[in-house]
XYZ file of C-alpha atoms in Angstrom:
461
model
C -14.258 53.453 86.139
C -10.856 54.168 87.919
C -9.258 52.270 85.657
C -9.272 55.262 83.058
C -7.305 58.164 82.907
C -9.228 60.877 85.699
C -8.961 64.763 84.700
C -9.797 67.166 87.395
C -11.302 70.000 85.743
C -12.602 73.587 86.425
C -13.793 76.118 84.079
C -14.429 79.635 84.627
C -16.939 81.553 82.186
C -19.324 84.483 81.420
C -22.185 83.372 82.968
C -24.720 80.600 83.803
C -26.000 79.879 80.342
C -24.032 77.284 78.823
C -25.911 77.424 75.282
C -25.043 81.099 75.294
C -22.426 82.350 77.761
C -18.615 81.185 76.991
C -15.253 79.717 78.981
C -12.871 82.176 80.187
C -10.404 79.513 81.925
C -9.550 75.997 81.738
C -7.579 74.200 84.278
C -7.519 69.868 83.745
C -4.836 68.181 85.760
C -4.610 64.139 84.683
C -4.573 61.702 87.178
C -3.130 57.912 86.303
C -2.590 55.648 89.157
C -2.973 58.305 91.725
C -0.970 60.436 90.419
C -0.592 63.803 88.590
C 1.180 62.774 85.420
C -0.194 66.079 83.085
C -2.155 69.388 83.020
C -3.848 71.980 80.968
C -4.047 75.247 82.143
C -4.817 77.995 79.726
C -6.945 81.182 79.809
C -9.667 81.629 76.829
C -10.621 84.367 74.780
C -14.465 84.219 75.197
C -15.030 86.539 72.117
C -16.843 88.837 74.327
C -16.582 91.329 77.057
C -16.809 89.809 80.604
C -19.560 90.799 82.693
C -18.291 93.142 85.610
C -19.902 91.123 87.854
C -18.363 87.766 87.026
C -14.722 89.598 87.002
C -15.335 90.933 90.857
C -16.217 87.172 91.562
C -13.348 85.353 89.286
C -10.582 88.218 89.557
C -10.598 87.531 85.341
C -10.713 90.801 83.170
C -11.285 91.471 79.643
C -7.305 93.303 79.504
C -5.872 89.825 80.874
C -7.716 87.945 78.247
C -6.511 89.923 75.071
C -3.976 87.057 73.957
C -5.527 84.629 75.414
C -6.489 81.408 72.430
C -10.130 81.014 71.417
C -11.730 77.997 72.368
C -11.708 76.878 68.291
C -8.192 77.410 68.150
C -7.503 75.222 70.655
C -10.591 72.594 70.434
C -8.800 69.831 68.509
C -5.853 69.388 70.696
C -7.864 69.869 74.299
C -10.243 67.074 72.642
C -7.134 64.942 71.720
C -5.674 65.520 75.677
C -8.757 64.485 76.909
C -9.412 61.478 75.264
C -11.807 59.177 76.557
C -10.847 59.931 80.831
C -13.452 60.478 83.224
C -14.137 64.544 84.591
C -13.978 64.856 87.890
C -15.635 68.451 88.814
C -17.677 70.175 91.419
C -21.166 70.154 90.452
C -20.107 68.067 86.897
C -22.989 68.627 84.816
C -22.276 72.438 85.116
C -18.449 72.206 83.604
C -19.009 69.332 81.564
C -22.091 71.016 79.905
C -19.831 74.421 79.237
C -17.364 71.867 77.272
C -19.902 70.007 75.544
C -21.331 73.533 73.899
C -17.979 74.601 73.130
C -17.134 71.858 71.786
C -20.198 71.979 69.886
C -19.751 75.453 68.467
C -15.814 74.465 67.162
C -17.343 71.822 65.359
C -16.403 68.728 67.437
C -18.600 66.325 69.676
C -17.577 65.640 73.430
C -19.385 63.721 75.848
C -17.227 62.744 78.479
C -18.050 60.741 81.823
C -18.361 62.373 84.926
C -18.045 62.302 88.076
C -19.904 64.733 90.556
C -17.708 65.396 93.644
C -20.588 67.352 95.227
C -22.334 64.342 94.631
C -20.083 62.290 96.351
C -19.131 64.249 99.206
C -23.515 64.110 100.238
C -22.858 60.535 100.299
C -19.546 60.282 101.898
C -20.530 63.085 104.500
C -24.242 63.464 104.899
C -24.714 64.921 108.125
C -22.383 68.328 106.413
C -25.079 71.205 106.442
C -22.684 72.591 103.115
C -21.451 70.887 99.882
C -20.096 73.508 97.808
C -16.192 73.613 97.084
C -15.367 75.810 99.697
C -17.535 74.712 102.403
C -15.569 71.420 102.250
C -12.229 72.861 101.604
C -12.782 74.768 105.222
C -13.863 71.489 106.732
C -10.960 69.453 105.539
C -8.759 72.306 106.119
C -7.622 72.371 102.674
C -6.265 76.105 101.602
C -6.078 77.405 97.989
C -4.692 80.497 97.119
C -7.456 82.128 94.994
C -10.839 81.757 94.781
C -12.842 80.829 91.576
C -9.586 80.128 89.742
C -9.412 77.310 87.371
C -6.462 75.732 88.468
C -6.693 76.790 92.462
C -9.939 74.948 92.103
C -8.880 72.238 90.377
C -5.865 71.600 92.465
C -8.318 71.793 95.756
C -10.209 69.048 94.483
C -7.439 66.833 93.599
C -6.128 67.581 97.234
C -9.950 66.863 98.715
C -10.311 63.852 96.809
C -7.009 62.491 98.228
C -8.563 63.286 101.279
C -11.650 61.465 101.325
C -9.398 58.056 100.002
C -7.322 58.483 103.561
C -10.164 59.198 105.526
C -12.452 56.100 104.370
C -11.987 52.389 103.433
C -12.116 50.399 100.479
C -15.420 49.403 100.531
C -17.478 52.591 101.770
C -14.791 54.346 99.111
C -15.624 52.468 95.915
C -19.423 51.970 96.889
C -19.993 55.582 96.946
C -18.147 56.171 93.786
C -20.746 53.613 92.209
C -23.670 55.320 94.065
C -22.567 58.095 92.322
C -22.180 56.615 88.805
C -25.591 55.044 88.721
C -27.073 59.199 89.386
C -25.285 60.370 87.904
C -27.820 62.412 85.705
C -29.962 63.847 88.960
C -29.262 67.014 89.814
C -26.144 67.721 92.634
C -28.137 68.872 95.154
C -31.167 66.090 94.901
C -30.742 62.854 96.817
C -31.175 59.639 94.869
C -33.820 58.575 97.675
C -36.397 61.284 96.595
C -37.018 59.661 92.857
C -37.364 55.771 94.473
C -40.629 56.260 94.491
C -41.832 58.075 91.656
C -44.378 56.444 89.742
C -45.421 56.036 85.700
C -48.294 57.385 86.688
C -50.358 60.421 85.918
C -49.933 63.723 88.283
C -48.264 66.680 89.113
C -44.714 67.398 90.566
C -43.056 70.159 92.270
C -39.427 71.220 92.223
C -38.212 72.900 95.244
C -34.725 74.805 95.584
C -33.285 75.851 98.856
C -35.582 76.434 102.096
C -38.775 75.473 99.990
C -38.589 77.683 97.819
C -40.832 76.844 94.686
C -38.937 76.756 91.671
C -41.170 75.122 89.126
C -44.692 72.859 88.851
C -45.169 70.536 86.046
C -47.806 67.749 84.686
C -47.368 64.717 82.711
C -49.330 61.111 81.965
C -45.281 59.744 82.812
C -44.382 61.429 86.055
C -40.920 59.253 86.015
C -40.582 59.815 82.291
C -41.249 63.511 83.050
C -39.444 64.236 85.789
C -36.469 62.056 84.779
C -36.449 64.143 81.283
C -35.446 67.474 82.856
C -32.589 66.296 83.988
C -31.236 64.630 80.591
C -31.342 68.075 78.552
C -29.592 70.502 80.959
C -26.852 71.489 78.444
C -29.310 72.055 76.025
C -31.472 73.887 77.777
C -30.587 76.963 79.750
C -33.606 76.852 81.577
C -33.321 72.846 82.722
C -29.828 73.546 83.446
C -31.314 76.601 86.297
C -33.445 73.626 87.481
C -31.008 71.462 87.281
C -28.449 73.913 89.760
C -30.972 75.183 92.411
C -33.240 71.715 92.770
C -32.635 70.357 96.232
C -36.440 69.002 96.692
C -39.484 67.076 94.705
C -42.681 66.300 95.741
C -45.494 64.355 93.205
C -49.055 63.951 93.684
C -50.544 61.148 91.352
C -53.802 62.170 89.626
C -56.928 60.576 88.146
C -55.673 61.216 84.769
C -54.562 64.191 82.246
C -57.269 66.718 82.931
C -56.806 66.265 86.839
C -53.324 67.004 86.331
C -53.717 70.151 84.235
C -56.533 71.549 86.619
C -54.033 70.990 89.634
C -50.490 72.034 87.694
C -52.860 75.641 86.713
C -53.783 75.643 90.580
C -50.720 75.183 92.356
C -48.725 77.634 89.664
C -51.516 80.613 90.961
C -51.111 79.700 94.742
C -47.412 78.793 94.746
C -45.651 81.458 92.197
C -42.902 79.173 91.262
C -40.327 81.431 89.880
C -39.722 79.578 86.667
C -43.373 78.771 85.596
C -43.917 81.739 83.476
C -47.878 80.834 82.590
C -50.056 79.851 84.458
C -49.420 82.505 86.474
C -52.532 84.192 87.909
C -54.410 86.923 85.617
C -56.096 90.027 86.522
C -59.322 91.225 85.344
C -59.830 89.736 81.777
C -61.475 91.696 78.686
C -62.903 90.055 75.840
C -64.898 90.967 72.557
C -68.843 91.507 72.926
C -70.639 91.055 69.570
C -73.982 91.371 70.114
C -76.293 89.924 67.554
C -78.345 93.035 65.834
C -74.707 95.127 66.239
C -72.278 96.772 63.361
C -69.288 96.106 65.704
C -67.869 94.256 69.177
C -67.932 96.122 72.576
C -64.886 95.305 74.474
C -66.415 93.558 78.058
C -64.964 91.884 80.607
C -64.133 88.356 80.659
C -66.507 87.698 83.363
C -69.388 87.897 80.426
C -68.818 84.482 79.657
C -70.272 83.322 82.749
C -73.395 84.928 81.574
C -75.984 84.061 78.623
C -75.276 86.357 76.012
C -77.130 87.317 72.505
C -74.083 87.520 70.770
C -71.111 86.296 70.578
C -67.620 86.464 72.554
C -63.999 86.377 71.015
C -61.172 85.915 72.606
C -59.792 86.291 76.243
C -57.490 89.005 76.894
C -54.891 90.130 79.486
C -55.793 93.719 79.499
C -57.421 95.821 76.932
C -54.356 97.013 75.131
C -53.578 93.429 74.093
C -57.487 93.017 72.978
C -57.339 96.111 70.611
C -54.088 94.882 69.282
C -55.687 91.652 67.879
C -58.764 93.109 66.658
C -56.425 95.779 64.779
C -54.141 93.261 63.373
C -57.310 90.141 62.315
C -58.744 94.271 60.261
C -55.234 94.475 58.912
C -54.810 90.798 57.535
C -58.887 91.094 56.462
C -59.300 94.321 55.261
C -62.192 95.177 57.547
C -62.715 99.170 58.486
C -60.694 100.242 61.694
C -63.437 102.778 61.706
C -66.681 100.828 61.986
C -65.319 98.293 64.225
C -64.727 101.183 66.622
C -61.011 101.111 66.770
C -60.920 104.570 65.326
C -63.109 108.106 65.781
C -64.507 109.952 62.261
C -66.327 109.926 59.687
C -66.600 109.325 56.267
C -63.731 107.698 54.649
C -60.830 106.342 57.259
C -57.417 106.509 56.821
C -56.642 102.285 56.244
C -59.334 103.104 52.901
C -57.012 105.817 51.440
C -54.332 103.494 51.813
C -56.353 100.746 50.248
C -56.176 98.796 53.423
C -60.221 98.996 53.678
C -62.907 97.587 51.436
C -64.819 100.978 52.371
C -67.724 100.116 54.522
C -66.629 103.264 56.356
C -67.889 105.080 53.243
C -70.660 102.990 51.966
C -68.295 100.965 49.013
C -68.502 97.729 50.957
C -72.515 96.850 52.531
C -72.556 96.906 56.173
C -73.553 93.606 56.241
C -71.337 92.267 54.400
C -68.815 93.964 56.371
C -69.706 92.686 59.583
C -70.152 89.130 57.934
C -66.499 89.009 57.048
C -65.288 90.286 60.461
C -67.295 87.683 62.219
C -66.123 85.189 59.879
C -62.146 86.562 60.477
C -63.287 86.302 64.229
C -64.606 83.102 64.270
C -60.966 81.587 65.343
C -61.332 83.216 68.645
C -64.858 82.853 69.310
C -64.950 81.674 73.114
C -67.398 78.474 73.555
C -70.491 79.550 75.809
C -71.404 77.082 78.581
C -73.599 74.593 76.992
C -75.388 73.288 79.934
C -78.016 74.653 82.406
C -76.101 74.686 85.492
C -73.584 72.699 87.079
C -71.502 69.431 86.098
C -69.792 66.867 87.267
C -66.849 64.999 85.083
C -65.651 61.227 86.032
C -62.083 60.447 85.457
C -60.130 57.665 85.559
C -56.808 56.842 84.394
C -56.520 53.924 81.980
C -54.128 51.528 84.709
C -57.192 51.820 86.658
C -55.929 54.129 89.382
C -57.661 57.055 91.470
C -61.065 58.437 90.712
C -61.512 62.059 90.535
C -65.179 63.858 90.433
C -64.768 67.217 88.961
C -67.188 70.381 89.443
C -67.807 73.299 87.159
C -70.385 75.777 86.864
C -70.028 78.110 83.776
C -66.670 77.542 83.048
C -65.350 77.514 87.055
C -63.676 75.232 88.675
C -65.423 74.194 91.814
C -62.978 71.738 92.779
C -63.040 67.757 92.945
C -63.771 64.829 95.312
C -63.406 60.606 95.338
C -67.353 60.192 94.839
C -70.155 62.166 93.175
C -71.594 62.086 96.547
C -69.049 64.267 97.852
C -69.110 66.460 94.714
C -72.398 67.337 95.152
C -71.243 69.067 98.448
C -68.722 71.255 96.917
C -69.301 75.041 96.527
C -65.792 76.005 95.584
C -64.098 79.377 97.172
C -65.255 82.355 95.955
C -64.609 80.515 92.335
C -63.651 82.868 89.631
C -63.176 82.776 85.859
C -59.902 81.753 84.986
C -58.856 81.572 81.874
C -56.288 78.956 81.933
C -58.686 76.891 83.315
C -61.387 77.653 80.421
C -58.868 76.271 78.078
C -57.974 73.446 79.482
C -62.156 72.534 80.314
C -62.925 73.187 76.933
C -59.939 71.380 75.529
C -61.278 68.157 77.304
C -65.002 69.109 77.147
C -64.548 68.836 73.332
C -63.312 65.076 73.143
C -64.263 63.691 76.250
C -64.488 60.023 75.025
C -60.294 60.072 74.026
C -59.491 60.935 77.673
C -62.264 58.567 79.143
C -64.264 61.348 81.043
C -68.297 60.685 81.460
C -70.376 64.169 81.941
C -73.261 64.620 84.079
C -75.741 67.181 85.152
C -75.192 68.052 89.375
C-alpha cells in the first residue's frame, strides 16, 4: 500500500449529499517517499449558490467563487494527477464519495483507495474520547491557520500523520495501517469488533449514532449480508451515506425466521422512533371503508372494525380520513362511478362528474343502481381488507430453515399478542393493551396467505 503514490486530500462542498450537493474546494498534496513532491489546490465553481450556512462554517462565498473552474473543466487533468495513489482523508468515504459523483457527472469513473485517518487514529489512540480533525490537531498540538479549508486541512493531516510515524514503531505503525485496509468499508466511527460476530442468520439490527441515539432498525434473512450492504452503497445513496457518518453502535437480535423479524423490526420502529425509519412509524386512529351488504355506498369507519364481524365488506386502511376520501375519489375517477351516490358529494339529480361525462349516471337513473354498486365493489376489490378467518385466537410455529430458534406467535383478530419458545408459554400470553396496527395486519396477512413457503404451521389457542 505505501508503496504507491499517497495524496492527502480535503474537499469542501455544498452540503452532505454527495449524489446531489457539489465541491467548492479541492486541496491534494502528493506524498512519494515521505515527502511532498506535488499539490492541487484550486477552488470550484459548484454551479450553484452556496448555502449561507456552509459559508459561515467554510469562510467560502458565492463572490469568491465567480472564476473559479467547474469541476468538468477540470475533471480530465485532476483524474490524470491522481492516477492510481491512495487518498488519505478524514472520514475517507465522505471525500472520496464527493469525487466519485463528480467524477461521475463529468463523464469519467474514479474509484480510488482510501485510507481513513479517523479510522486509524481509533486504533492508534483508543482511549481519545474525540476523533474528528480538530480534536486531534489540539491533542498533538498541531495549529492550522483556518478552519474547514481545503488545503489548511489537508496540510494538518499530512503534519498529523508525520506525527503518529514519530510517535509509534514499525510494527504497531504498519499493523494499524492494515487494520485499517481490511475495514475499510465500515463506517469511521464503528469499531471492527462490533461486526465479529454478526451472523447469516435471520433477525433484526439496530444502528445507533452518538449517546444511543436510534438512528435506524432494519430486518433481513442475511443479517451480515444486510448489514454489511449499507455500508457498500454510501455514495450512492444519500441516505446510507447519513448512516454511514453518524453510526457509532449496532446491536442484532437473531430471529426464528422472516415473519419474526418483520413483527419485531415494526415493533422496535413504534417504541424506538429511529430518526431515519420513515414507516413503520406508529399510526393514529385508522379509518377504513364500511360496505355493508344491502347498502348503495361505503360508510367511512374506523379501522378498529376489522376486529369485529362485519356484514359487509372493508377496503382499505387509512391514515386519516382525508387520505380515505382521496382514494375513493380517485378508484370513481379512473371507474366512472357517481361521486354523488358513493357519498363523496351532497345533491341531487344529476352531479357535476355526469355533465362532464365523468359518470355513467346512476346519480340520475342512466346507469341501474345495482349495477353501479357492482362496478364500485368490483373497482374496490383491490383494497378489500381480509377479515379474520378464525374463531378466536392463534398460534403460528416458526422456524428458520438452518434449524435455529423457535418462535410461537399469538394473534387474535389481526393483533399481535406477542411470542414465546413453546406453545406452552404462548398460551399464557395476553399481550398489552394490544391494538390494531396496521403494519402489522400486512405483514400477518402477507404470511397468513402462504404459510407453507415460509415454513409456519397454524393452530387454534
Amino acid at each position: 500500500m505505501l508503496d504507491t503514490p499517497l495524496v492527502f486530500i480535503d474537499v469542501e462542498t455544498t452540503g452532505t449529499r454527495a449524489t446531489r450537493d457539489r465541491i467548492t474546494e479541492i486541496a491534494a498534496l502528493k506524498v512519494v517517499e515521505s515527502k511532498v513532491v506535488d499539490r492541487f489546490i484550486s477552488l470550484i465553481h459548484p454551479t450553484t449558490s452556496v448555502p449561507a450556512h456552509i459559508s459561515q462554517l467554510t469562510g467560502i462565498y458565492d463572490d469568491m467563487l465567480g472564476d473559479a473552474p467547474t469541476f468538468p473543466s477540470i475533471a480530465e487533468k485532476l483524474l490524470a494527477w491522481l492516477g492510481t495513489a491512495c487518498l488519505v482523508a478524514h472520514n475517507a468515504r465522505f471525500d472520496a464519495s464527493f469525487l466519485r459523483n463528480e467524477f461521475k457527472r463529468a463523464g469519467y469513473t474514479y474509484r480510488p483507495t482510501l485510507i481513513c485517518t479517523l479510522r486509524v487514529s481509533r486504533r492508534l489512540n483508543p482511549t481519545l474520547p474525540k476523533h474528528n480533525l480538530a480534536a486531534l490537531l489540539a491533542h498533538f498540538d498541531i495549529q492550522r491557520a483556518r478552519k474547514h479549508r481545503a488545503e489548511d486541512d489537508a496540510v494538518a493531516l499530512w503534519e498529523l500523520w508525520q506525527r503518529w510515524q514519530q510517535d509509534n514503531d514499525a510494527a504497531t505503525w504498519q499493523a494499524a495501517l492494515a487494520d485499517e485496509q481490511r475495514h475499510r468499508s465500515l463506517p469511521a466511527h464503528l469499531s471492527s469488533e462490533q461486526l465479529a460476530d454478526l451472523p447469516s442468520a435471520p433477525g433484526v439490527y439496530l444502528f445507533y449514532g452518538h449517546n444511543r441515539l436510534p438512528l435506524y432498525v432494519g430486518k433481513s434473512i442475511n443479517l451480515r449480508s444486510r448489514v454489511l450492504g449499507h455500508f457498500q452503497r454510501d455514495h450512492q445513496d444519500d441516505k446510507e451515506m447519513r448512516l454511514a457518518q453518524q453510526i457509532q453502535h449496532i446491536e442484532w437480535e437473531e430471529t426464528a425466521g422472516d415473519l419474526s423479524a418483520q413483527l419485531r423490526e415494526a415493533q422496535l420502529v413504534k417504541t424506538l422512533m429511529p430518526i431515519m425509519n420513515r414507516q413503520l412509524r406508529r399510526q393514529g386512529s385508522l379509518k377504513t371503508w364500511y360496505w355493508p351488504s344491502d347498502a348503495p355506498c361505503p360508510t367511512l369507519v374506523s379501522g378498529s372494525a376489522i376486529r369485529q364481524p362485519q356484514p359487509g365488506k372493508l377496503y382499505g386502511l387509512f391514515r386519516s380520513a382525508k387520505e380515505a376520501k382521496e382514494a375513493l375519489r380517485n378508484i370513481a375517477e379512473e371507474h366512472q362511478l357517481c361521486p354523488q351516490v358513493l357519498g363523496l358529494e351532497k345533491g341531487k339529480g344529476r352531479c357535476f362528474a355526469q355533465q362532464l361525462g365523468k359518470c355513467r349516471g346512476a346519480c340520475c337513473q342512466r346507469e341501474p343502481l345495482d349495477e353501479h354498486t357492482q362496478r364500485a365493489q368490483q373497482a374496490l376489490a383491490k383494497l378489500q381488507v381480509s377479515a379474520w378467518p378464525w374463531p378466536g385466537k392463534i398460534v403460528i410455529r416458526e422456524q428458520s430453515r438452518r434449524g435455529g430458534p423457535i418462535a410461537h406467535h399469538v394473534v387474535d383478530h389481526w393483533c399481535y399478542l406477542g411470542c414465546a419458545p413453546t406453545k406452552r408459554r404462548a398460551q399464557t400470553l395476553k399481550g398489552d393493551a394490544p391494538q390494531f396496527d396496521v403494519d402489522t395486519y400486512r405483514i400477518l396477512n402477507r404470511f397468513l396467505n402462504t404459510p407453507e413457503q415460509h415454513q409456519l404451521t397454524i393452530a387454534p389457542l
